[in-house]
PDB file of C-alpha atoms in Angstrom:
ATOM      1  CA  UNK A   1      -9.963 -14.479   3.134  1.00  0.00           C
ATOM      2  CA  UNK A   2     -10.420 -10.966   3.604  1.00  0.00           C
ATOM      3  CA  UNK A   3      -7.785  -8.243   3.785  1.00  0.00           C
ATOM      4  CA  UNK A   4      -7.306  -6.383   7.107  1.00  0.00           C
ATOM      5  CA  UNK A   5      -7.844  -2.894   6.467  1.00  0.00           C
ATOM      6  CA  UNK A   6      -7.772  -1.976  10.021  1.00  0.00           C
ATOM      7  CA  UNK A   7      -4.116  -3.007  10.682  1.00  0.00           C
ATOM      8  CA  UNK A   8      -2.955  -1.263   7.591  1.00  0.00           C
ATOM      9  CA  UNK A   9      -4.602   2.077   8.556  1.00  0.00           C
ATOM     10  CA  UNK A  10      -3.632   1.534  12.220  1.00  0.00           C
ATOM     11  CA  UNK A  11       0.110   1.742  10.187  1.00  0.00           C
ATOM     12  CA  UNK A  12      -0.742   4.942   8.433  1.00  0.00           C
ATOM     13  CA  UNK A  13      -2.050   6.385  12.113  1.00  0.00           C
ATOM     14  CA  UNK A  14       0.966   5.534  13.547  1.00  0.00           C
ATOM     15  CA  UNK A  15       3.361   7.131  10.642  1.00  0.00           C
ATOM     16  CA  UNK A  16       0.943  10.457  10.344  1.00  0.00           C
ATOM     17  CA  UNK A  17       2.514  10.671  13.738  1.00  0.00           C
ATOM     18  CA  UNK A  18       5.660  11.225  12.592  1.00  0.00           C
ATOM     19  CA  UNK A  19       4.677  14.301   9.587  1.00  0.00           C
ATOM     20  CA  UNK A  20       6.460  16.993   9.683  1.00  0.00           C
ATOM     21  CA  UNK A  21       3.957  19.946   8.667  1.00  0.00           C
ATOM     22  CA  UNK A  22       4.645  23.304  10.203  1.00  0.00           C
ATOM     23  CA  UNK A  23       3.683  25.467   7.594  1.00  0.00           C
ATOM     24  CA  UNK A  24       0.013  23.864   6.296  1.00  0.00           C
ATOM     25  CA  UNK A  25      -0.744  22.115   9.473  1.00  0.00           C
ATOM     26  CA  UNK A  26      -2.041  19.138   7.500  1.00  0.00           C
ATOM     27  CA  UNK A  27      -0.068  15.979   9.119  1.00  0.00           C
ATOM     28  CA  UNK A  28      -0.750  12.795   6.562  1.00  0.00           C
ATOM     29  CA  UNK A  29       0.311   9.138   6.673  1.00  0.00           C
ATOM     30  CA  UNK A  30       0.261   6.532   4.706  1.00  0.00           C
ATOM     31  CA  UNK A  31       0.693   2.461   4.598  1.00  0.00           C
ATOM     32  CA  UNK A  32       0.897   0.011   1.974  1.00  0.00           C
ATOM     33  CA  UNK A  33       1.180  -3.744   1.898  1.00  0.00           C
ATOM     34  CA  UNK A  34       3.830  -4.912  -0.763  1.00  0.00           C
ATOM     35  CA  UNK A  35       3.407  -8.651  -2.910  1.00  0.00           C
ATOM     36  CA  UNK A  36       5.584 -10.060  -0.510  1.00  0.00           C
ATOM     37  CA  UNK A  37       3.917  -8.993   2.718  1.00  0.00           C
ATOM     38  CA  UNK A  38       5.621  -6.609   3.546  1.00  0.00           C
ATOM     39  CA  UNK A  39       4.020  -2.951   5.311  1.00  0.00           C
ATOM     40  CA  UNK A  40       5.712   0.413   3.908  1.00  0.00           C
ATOM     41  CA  UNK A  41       5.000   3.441   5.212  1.00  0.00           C
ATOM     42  CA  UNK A  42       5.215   7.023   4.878  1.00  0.00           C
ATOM     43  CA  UNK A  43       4.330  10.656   6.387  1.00  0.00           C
ATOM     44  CA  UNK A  44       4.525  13.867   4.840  1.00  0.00           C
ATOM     45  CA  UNK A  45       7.529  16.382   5.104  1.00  0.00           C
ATOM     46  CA  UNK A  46       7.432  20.072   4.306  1.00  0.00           C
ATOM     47  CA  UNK A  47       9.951  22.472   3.497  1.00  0.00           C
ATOM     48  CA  UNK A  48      10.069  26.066   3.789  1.00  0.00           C
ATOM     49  CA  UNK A  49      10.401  25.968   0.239  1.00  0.00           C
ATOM     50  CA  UNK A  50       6.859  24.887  -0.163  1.00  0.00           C
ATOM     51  CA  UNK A  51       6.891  23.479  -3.671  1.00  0.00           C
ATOM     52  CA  UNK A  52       9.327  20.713  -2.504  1.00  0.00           C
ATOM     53  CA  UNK A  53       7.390  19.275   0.640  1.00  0.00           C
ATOM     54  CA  UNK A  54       7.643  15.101   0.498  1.00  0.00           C
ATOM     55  CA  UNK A  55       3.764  14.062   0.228  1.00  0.00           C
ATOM     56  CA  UNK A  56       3.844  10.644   2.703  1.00  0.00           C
ATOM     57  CA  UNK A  57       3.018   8.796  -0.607  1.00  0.00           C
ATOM     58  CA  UNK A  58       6.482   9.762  -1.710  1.00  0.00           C
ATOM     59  CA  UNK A  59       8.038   8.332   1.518  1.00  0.00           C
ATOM     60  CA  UNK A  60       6.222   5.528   1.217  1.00  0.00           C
ATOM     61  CA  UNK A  61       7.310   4.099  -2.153  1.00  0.00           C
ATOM     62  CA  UNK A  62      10.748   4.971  -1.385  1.00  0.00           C
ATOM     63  CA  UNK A  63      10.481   2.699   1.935  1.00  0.00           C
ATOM     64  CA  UNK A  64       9.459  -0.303  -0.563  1.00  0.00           C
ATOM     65  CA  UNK A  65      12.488   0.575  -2.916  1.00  0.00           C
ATOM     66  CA  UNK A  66      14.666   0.548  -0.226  1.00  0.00           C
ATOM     67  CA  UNK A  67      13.741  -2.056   1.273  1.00  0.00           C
ATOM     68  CA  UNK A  68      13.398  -4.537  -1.675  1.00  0.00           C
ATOM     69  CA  UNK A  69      11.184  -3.326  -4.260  1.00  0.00           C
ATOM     70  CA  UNK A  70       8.379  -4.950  -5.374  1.00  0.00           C
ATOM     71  CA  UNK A  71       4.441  -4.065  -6.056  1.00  0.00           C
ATOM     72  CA  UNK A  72       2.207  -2.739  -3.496  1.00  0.00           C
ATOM     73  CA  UNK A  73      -1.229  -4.302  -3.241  1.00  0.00           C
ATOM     74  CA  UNK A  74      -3.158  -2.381  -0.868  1.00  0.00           C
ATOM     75  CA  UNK A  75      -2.889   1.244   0.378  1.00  0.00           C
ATOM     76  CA  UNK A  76      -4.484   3.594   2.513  1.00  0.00           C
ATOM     77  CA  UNK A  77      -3.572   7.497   3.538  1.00  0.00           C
ATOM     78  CA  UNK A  78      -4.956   9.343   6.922  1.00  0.00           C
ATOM     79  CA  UNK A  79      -4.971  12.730   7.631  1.00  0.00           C
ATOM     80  CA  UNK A  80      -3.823  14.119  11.493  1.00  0.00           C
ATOM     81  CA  UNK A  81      -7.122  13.159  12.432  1.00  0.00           C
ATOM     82  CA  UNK A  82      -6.841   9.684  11.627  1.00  0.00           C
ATOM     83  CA  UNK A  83      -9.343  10.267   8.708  1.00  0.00           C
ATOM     84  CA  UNK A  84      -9.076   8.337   5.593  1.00  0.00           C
ATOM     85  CA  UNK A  85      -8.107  10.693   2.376  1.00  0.00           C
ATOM     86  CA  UNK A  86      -7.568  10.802  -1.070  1.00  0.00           C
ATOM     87  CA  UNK A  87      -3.978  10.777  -2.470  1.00  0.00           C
ATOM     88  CA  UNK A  88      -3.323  13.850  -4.534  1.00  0.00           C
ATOM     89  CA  UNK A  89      -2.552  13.532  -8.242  1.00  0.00           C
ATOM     90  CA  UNK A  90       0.792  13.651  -8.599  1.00  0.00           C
ATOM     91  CA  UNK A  91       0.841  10.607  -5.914  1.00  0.00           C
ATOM     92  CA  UNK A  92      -1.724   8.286  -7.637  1.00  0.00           C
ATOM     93  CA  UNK A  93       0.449   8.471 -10.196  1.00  0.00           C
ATOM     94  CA  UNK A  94       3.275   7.315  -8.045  1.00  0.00           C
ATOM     95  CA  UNK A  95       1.074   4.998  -6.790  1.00  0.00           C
ATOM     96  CA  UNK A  96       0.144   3.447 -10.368  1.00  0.00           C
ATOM     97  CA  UNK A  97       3.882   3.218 -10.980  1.00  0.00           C
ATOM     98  CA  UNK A  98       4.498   0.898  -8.213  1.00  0.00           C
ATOM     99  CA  UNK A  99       0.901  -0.603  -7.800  1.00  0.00           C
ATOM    100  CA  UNK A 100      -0.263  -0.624 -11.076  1.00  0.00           C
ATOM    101  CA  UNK A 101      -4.170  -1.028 -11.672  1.00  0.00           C
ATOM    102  CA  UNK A 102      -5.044  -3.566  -9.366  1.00  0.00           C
ATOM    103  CA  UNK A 103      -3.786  -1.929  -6.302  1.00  0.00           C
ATOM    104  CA  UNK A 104      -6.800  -1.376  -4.272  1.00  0.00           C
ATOM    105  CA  UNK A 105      -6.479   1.996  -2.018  1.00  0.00           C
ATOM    106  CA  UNK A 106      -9.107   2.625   0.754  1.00  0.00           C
ATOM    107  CA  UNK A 107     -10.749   6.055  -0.362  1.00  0.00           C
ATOM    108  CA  UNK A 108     -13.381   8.471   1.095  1.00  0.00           C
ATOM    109  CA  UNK A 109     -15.783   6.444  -0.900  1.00  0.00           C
ATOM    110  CA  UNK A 110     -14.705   2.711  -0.113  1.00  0.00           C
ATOM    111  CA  UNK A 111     -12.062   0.146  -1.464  1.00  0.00           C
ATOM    112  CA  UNK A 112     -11.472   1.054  -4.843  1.00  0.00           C
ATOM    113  CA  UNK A 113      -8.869   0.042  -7.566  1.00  0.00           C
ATOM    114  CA  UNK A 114      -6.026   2.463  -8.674  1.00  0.00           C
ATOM    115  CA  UNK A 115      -7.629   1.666 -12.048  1.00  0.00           C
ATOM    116  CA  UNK A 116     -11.063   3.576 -10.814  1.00  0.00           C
ATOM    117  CA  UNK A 117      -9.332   6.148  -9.014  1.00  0.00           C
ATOM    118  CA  UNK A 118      -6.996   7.288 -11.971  1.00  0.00           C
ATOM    119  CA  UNK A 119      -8.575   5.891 -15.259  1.00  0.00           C
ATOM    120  CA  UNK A 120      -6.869   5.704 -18.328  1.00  0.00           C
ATOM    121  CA  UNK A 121      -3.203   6.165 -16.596  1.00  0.00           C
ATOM    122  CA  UNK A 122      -0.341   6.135 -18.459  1.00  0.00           C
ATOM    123  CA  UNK A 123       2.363   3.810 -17.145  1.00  0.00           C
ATOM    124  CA  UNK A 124       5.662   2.040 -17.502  1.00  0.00           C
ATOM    125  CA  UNK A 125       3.547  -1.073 -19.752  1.00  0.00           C
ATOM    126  CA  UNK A 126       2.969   1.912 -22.196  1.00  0.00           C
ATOM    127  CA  UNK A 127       6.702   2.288 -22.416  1.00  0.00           C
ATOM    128  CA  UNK A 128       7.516  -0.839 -24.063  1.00  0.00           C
TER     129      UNK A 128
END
């Protein structure tokens, strides 16, 4: 069975929606499927501040903490266009944390594993 990407990144269209980004214009959303089914979701919020602006990544994975934890297993961001993007570095991090490296993420250059998009990561197995 294949996955549906297009339902997930309808999800991130419909939370870029909601961004909050007054100061760099750039609206982003993002959606995530969690090991139990779940969707999570996430848009950016800036600050006039602009070092402490939310990414939507960072709304995201606190959606699937609140809501029960868990590890997401797909995951795709879109820009204000509805364009798939990239996830900075600081959130592929993030993302490793709660995805690890089998999380696949829809990128500008197809369905790829967190493991290909941020080799080598360090995460919480190389804590114990």
């Amino acid at each position: 069975m294949t996955f549906d990407w297009e339902s997930l990144k309808a999800a991130a269209e419909e939370a870029v929606t909601h961004a909050y980004a007054p100061y760099s214009h750039f609206s982003v959303g993002a959606a995530a499927t969690v090991d139990d089914g779940r969707v999570v979701t996430g848009c950016n919020v800036e600050n006039a501040a602009y070092g402490v602006a939310l990414c939507a990544e960072c709304g995201l994975v606190s959606q699937l903490h609140i809501t029960g934890g868990g590890r997401l297993t797909h995951f795709v961001c879109v820009n204000g266009d509805r364009e798939v993007i990239m996830p900075c570095g600081r959130c592929r991090q993030l993302l490793y944390e709660n995805g690890g490296p089998d999380l696949q993420l829809w990128t500008v250059s197809g369905i790829k594993t967190m493991d290909e998009v941020l080799p080598d990561a360090f995460g919480p197995d190389d804590l114990d």
